[in-house]
Backbone as a ProteinNet text record, in pm:
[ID]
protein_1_A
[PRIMARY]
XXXXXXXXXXXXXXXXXXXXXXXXXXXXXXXXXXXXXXXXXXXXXXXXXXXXXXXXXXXXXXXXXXXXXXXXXXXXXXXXXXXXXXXXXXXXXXXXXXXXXXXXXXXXXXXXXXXXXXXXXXXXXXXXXXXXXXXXXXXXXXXXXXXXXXXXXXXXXXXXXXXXXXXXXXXXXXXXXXXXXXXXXXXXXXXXXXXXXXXXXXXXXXXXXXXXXXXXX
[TERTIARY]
-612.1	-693.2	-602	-619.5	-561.5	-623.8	-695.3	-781.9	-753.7	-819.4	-815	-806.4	-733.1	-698.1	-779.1	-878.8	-1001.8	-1072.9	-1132.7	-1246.8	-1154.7	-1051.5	-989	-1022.6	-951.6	-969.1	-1096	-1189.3	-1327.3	-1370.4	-1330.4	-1358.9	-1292.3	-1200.9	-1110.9	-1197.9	-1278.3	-1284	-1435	-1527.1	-1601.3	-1580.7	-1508.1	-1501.7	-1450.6	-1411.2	-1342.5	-1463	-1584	-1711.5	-1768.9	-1776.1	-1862.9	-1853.6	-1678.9	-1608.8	-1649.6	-1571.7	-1550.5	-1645.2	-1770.8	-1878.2	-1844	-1741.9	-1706.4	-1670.4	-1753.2	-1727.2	-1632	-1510.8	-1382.8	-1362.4	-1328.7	-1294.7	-1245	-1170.5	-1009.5	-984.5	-1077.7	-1049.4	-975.8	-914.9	-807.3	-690.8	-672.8	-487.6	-520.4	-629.8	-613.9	-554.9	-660.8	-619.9	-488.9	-411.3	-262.7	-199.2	-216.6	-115.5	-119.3	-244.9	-318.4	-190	-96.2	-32.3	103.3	129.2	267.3	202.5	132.4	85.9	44.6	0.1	-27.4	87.1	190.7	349.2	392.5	396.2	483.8	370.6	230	181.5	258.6	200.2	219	370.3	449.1	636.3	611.3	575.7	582.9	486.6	328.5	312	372.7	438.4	489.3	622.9	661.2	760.4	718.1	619.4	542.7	514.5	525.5	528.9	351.4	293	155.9	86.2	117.4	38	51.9	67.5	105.8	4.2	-99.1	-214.6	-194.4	-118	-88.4	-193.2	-210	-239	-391.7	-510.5	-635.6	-675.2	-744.8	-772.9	-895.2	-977.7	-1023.4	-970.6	-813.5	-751.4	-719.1	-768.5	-722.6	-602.2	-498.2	-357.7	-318.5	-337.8	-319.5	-351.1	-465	-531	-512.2	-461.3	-390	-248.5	-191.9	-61.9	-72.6	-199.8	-174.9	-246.9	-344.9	-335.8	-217.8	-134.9	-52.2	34.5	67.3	92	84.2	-57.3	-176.1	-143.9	-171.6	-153	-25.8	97.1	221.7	282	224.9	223	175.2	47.5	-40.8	31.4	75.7	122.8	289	312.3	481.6	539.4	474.5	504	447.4	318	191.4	181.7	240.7	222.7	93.8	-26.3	-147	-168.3	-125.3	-138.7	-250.2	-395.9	-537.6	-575.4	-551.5	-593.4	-547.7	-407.5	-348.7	-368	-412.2	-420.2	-594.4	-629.5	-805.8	-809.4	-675.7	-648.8	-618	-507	-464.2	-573.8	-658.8	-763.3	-849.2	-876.1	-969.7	-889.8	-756.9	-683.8	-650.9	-660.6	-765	-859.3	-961.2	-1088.3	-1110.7	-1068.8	-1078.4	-1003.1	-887.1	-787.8	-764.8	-760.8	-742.3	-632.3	-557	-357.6	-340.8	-230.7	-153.1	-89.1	-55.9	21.6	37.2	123.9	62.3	153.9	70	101.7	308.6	318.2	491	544	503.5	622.5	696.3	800.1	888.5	898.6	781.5	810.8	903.3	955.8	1069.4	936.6	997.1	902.7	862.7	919.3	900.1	872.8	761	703.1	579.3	519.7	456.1	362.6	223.5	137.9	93	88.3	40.9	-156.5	-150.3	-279.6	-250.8	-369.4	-373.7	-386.1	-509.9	-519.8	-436.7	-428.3	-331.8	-209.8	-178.5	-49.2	5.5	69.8	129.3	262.7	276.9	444.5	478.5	593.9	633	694.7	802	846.1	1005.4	1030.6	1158.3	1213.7	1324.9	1388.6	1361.2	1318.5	1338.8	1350.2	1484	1546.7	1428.4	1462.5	1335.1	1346.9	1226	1145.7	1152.9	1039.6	1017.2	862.1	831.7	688	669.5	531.9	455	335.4	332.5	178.4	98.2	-47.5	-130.2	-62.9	-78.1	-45.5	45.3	192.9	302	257.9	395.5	445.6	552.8	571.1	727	722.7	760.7	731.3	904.9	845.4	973.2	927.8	1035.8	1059.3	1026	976	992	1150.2	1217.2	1379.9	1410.4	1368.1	1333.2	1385.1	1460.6	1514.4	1405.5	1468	1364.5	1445.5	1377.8	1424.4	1498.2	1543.6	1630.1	1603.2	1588.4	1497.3	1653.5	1748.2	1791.3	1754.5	1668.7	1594.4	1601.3	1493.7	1487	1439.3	1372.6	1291.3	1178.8	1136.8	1009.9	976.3	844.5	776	661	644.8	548.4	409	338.1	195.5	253.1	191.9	234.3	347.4	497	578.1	618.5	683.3	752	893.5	882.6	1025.4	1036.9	1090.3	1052.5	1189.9	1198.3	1308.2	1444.1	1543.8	1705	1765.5	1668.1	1705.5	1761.2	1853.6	1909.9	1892.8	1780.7	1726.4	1819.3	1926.2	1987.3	1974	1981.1	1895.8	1903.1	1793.6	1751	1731.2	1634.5	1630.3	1472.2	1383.2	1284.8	1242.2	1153.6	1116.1	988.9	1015.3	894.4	763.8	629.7	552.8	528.5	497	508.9	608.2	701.4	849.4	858.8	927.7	924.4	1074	1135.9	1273	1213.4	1293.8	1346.6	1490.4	1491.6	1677.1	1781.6	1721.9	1812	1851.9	1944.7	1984.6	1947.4	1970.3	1954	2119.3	2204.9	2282.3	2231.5	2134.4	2094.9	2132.4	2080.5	2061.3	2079.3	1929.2	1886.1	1754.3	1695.4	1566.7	1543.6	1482.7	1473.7	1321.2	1436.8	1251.1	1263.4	1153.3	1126.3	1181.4	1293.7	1354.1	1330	1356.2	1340.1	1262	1267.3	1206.8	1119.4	1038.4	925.4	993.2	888.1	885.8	977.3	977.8	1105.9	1213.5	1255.5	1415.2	1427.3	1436.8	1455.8	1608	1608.6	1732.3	1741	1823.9	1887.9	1980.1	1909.5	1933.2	1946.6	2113	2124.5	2017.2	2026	1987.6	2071.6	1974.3	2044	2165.3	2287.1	2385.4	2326.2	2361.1	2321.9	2191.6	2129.8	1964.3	1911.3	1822	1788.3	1736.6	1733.9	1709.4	1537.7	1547.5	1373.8	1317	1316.4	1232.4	1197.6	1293.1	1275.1	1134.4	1066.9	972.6	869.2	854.3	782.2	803.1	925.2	941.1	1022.8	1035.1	1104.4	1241.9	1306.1	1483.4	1519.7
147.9	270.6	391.2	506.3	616.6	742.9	757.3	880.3	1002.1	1060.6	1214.6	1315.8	1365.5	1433	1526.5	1613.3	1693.5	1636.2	1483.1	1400.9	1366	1321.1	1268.1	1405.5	1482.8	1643.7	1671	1648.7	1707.8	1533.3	1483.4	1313	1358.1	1403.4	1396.2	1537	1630.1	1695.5	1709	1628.2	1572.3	1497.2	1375.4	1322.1	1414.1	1489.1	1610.6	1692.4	1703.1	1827.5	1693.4	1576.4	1491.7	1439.3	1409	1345.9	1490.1	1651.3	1740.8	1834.1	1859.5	1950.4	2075.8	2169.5	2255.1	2413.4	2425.1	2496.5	2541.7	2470.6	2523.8	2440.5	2561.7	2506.5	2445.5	2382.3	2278.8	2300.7	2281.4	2280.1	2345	2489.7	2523.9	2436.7	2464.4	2381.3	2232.5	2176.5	2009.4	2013.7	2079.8	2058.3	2114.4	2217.4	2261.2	2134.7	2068.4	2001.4	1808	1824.9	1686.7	1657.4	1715.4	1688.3	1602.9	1666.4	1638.9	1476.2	1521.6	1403.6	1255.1	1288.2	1145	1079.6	1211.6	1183.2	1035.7	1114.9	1022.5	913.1	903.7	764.8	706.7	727.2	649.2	602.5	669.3	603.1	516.1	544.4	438.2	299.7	327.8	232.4	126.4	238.5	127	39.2	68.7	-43.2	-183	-141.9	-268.3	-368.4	-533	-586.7	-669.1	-677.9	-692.6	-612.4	-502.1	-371.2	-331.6	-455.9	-454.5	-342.7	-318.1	-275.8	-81.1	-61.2	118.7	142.2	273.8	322.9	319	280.1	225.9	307.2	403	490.4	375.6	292.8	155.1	75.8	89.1	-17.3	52.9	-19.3	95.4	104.6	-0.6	81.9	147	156.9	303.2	405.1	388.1	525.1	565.8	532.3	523.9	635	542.4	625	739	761.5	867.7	1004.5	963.3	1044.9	1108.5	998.4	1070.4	1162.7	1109.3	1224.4	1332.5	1321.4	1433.8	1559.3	1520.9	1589.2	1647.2	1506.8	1610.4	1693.8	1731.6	1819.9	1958.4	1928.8	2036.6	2115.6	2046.6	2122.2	2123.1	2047.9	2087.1	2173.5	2153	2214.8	2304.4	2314.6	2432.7	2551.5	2479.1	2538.6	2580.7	2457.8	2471.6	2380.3	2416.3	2301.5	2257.8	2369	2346	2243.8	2237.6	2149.9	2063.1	2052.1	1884.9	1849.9	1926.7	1838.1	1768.6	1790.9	1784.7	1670.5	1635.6	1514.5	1428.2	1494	1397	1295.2	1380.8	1279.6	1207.2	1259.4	1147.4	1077.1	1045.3	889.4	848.1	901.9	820	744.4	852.6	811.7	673.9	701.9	564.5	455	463.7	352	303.1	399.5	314.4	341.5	462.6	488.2	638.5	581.6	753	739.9	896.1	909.4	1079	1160.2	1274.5	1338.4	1457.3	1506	1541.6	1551.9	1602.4	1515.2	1363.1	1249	1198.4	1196.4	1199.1	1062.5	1027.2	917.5	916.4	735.4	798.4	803.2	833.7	796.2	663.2	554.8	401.9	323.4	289.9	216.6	144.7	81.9	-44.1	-84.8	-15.7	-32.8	-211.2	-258.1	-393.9	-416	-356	-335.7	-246.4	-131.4	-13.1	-23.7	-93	-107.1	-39.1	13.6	20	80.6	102.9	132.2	293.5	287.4	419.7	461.7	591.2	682.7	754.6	748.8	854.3	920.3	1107.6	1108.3	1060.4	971.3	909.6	958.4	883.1	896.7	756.3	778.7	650.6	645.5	536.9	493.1	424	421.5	362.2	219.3	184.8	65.2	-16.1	55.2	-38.6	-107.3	-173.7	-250.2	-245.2	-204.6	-208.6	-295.8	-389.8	-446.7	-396.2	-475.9	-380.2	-408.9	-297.1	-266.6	-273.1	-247.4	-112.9	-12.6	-18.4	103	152.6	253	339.2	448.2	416.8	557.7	614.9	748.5	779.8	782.8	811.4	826.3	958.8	1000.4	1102.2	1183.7	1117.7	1179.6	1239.3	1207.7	1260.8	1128.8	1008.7	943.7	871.7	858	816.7	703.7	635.6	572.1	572.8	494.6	529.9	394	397.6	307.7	316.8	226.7	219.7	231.5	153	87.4	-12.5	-57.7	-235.6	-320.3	-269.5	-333.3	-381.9	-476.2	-565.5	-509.8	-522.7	-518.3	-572.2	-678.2	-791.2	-753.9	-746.9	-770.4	-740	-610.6	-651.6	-549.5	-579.2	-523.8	-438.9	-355.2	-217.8	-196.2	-50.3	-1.5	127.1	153.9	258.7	291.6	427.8	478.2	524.3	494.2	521.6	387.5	368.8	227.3	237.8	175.1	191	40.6	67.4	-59.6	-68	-162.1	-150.2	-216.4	-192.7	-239	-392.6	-416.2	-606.7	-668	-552.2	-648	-687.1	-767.9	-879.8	-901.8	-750.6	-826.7	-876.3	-976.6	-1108.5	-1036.5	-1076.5	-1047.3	-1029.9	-937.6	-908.6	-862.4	-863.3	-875.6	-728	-639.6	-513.1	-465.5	-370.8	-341.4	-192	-203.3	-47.4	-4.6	65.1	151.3	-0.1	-31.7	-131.3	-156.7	-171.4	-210.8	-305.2	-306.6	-480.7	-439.5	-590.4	-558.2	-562.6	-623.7	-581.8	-720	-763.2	-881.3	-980.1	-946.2	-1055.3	-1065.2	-1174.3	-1205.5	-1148.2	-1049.3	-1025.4	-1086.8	-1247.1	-1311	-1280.1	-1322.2	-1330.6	-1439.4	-1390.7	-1486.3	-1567	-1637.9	-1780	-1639.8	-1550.5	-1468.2	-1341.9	-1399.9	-1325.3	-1248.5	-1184.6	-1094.3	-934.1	-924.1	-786.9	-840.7	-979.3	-1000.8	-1100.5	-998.6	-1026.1	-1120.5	-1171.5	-1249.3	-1188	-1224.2	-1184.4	-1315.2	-1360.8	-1474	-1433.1	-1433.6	-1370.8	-1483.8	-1391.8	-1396.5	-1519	-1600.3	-1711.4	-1657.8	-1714.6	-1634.6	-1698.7	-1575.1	-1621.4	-1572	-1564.1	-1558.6	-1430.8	-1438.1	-1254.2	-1223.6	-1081.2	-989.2	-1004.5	-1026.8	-1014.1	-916.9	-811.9	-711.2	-731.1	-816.3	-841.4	-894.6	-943.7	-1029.1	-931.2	-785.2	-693.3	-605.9	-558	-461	-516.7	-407.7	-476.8	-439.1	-532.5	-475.8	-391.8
-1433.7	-1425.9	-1410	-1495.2	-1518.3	-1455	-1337.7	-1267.7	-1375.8	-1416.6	-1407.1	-1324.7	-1325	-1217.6	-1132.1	-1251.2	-1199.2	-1128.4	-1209	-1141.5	-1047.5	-960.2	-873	-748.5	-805.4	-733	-638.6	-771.7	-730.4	-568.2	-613.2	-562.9	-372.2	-440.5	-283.8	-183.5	-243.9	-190.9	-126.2	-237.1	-147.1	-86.9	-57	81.4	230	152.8	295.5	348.3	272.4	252.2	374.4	339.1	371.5	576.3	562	678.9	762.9	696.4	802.5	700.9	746.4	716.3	781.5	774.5	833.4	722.7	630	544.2	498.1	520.7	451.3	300.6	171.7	63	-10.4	8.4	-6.6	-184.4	-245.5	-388.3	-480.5	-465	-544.6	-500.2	-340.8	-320.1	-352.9	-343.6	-388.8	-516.5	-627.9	-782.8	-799.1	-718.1	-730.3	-663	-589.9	-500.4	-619	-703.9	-792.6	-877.8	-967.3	-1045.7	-969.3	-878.8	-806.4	-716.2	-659.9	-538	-689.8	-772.7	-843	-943.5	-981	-1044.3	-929.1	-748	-677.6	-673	-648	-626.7	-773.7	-857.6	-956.8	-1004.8	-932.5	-909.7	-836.8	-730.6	-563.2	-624.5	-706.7	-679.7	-815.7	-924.1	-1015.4	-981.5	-867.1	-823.9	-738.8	-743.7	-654.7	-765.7	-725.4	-788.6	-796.6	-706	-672.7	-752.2	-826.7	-839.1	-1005.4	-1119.3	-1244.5	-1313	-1256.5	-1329.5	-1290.2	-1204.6	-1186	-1091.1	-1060.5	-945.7	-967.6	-852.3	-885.2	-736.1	-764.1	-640.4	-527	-598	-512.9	-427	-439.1	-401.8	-233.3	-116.5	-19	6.4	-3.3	40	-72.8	-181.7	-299.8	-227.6	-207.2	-161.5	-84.5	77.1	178	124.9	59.3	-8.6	-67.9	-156.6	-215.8	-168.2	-22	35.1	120.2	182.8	228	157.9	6.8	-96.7	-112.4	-160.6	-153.4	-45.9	93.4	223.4	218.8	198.4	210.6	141.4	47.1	-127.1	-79.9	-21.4	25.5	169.7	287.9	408.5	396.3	317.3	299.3	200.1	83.5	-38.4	-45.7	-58.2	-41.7	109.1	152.2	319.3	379	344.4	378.7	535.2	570.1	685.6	747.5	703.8	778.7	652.7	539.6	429	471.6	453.8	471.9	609.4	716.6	823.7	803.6	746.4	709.9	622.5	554.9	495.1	555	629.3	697.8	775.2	836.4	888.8	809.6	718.8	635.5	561.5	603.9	565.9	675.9	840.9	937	879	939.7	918	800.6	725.3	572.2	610.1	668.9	680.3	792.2	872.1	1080.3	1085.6	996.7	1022.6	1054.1	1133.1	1213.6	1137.9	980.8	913.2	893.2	1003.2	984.7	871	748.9	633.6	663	802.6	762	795.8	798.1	827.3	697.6	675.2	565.7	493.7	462.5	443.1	296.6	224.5	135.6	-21	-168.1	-263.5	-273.9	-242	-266.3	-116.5	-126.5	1.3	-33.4	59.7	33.2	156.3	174.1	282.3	210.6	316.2	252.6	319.5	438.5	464.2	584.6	597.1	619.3	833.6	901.8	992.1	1124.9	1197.5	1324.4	1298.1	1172.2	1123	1210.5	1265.7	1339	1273.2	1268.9	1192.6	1284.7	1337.8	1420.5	1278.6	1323.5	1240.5	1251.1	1200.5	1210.8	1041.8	1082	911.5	844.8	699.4	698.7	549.6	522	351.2	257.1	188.8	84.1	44.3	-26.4	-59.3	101.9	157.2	328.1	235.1	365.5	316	508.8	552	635	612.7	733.6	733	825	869	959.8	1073.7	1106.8	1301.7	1374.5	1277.2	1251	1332.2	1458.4	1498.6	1485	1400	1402.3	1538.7	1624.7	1744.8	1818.5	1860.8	1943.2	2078.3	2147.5	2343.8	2338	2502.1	2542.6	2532.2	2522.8	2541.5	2394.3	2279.7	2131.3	2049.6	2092	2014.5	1929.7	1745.7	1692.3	1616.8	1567.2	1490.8	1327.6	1310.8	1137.8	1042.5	956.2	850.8	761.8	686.6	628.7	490.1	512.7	369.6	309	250	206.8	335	413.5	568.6	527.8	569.9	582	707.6	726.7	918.6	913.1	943.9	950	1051.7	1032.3	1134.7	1265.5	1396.7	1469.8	1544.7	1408.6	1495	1491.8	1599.4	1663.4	1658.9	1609.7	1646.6	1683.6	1816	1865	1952.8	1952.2	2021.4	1921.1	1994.2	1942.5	1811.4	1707.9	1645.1	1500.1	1457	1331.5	1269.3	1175.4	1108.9	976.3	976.4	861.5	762.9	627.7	511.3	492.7	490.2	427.1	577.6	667	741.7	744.6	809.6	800.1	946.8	975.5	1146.6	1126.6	1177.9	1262.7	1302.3	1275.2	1374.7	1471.5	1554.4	1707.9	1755.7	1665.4	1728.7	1821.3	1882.2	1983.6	1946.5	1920.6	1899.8	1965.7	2108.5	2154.8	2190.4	2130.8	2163.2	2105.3	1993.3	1938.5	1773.9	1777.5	1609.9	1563.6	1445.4	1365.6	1266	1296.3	1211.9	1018.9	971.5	837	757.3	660.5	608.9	713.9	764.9	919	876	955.1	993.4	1168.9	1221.3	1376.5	1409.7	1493.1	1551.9	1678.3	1780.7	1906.2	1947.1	2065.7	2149.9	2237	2339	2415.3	2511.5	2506.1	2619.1	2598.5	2415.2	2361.4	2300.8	2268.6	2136.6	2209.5	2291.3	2323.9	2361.6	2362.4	2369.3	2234.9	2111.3	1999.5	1961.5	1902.9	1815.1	1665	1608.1	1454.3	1415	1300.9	1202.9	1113.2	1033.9	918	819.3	704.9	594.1	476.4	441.4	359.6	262.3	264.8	180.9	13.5	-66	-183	-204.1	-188.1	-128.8	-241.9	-294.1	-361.6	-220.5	-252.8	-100.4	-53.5	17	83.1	23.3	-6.9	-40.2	-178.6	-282.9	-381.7	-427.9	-264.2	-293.5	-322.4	-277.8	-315.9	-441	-423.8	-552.8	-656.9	-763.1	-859.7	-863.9	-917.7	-866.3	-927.8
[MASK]
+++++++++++++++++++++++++++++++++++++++++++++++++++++++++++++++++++++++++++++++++++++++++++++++++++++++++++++++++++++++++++++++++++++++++++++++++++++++++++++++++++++++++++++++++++++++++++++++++++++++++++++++++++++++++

């Protein structure tokens, strides 16, 4: 499915008329912000390997994504920030995710299901894959986390604080990482003493990379 961009436009903006009945117009900056926000879905989601058929505004983690698009087009690029924060919530409201319009996320990523999912704004390298109920968070002290890129994060688990996730790594469900590294082509499971005194099991030598299992190389 190929949206049109108008009918997409007009689509997104009644759901905004509908969620927040508050008489504000959204519809010129949507259809300005429509060309750019569906260029990057339709990059991000043609690297996915699940996703042969292109960007399908039905599908909810598409849509998930390409609101956050959408939003960050509009309050970053546009410098609308009462629009995109008005988005921002109705990809709440639709999905059950903290994704606010200025978290940086990279062009290539991979919601696998939407649920619980939390973003601090951290940095973070590209082609990650999130499942439901993902936390990226920071400390009171400001430390945030750093995403190499090429990360898996399974159901579940956290990374929060001062952490440098280095690329190809694969955390475990549940798993908890605060103020900690992963040295990178690891598996990080839960240790003899749960899921916050994590372990790191490299990665089969030889092996194609874990992430391979999502995108395309």
């Amino acid at each position: 499915m190929s949206p049109d961009p108008d009918r997409l436009a007009a689509f997104v903006c009644r759901q905004l008329e509908n969620f927040y009945p508050d008489g504000l117009d959204s519809r010129a900056v949507v259809q300005a912000a429509m060309p750019a926000a569906l260029d990057r879905v339709r990059h991000c989601v043609g690297q996915v390997i699940a996703w042969p058929q292109g960007f399908d505004p039905v599908m909810s983690g598409q849509y998930a994504s390409f609101l956050y698009f959408l939003s960050n087009e509009v309050g970053v690029t546009l410098k609308d920030g009462v629009t995109a924060t008005r988005l921002f919530l109705l990809n709440k409201a639709l999905h059950g995710l903290e994704l606010f319009y200025d978290v940086a996320l990279p062009e290539v990523f991979l919601i696998g299901h939407t649920p619980g999912l939390v973003f601090a704004k951290a940095s973070f390298g590209s082609h990650l894959v999130f499942h439901q109920g993902c936390t990226i968070g920071h400390k009171l002290d400001g430390h945030r986390p750093h995403f190499e890129g090429h990360t898996v994060m399974f159901p579940g688990s956290m990374v929060i604080g001062h952490c440098r996730i280095r690329a190809n790594t694969v955390i475990a469900p549940g798993v908890v990482l605060v103020d900690c590294d992963t040295p990178g082509d690891c598996y990080v499971l839960a240790g003899p003493g749960g899921p916050r005194k994590p372990i790191f099991k490299a990665l089969k030598a030889g092996a194609a990379p874990f992430w391979q299992r999502y995108f395309h190389a």
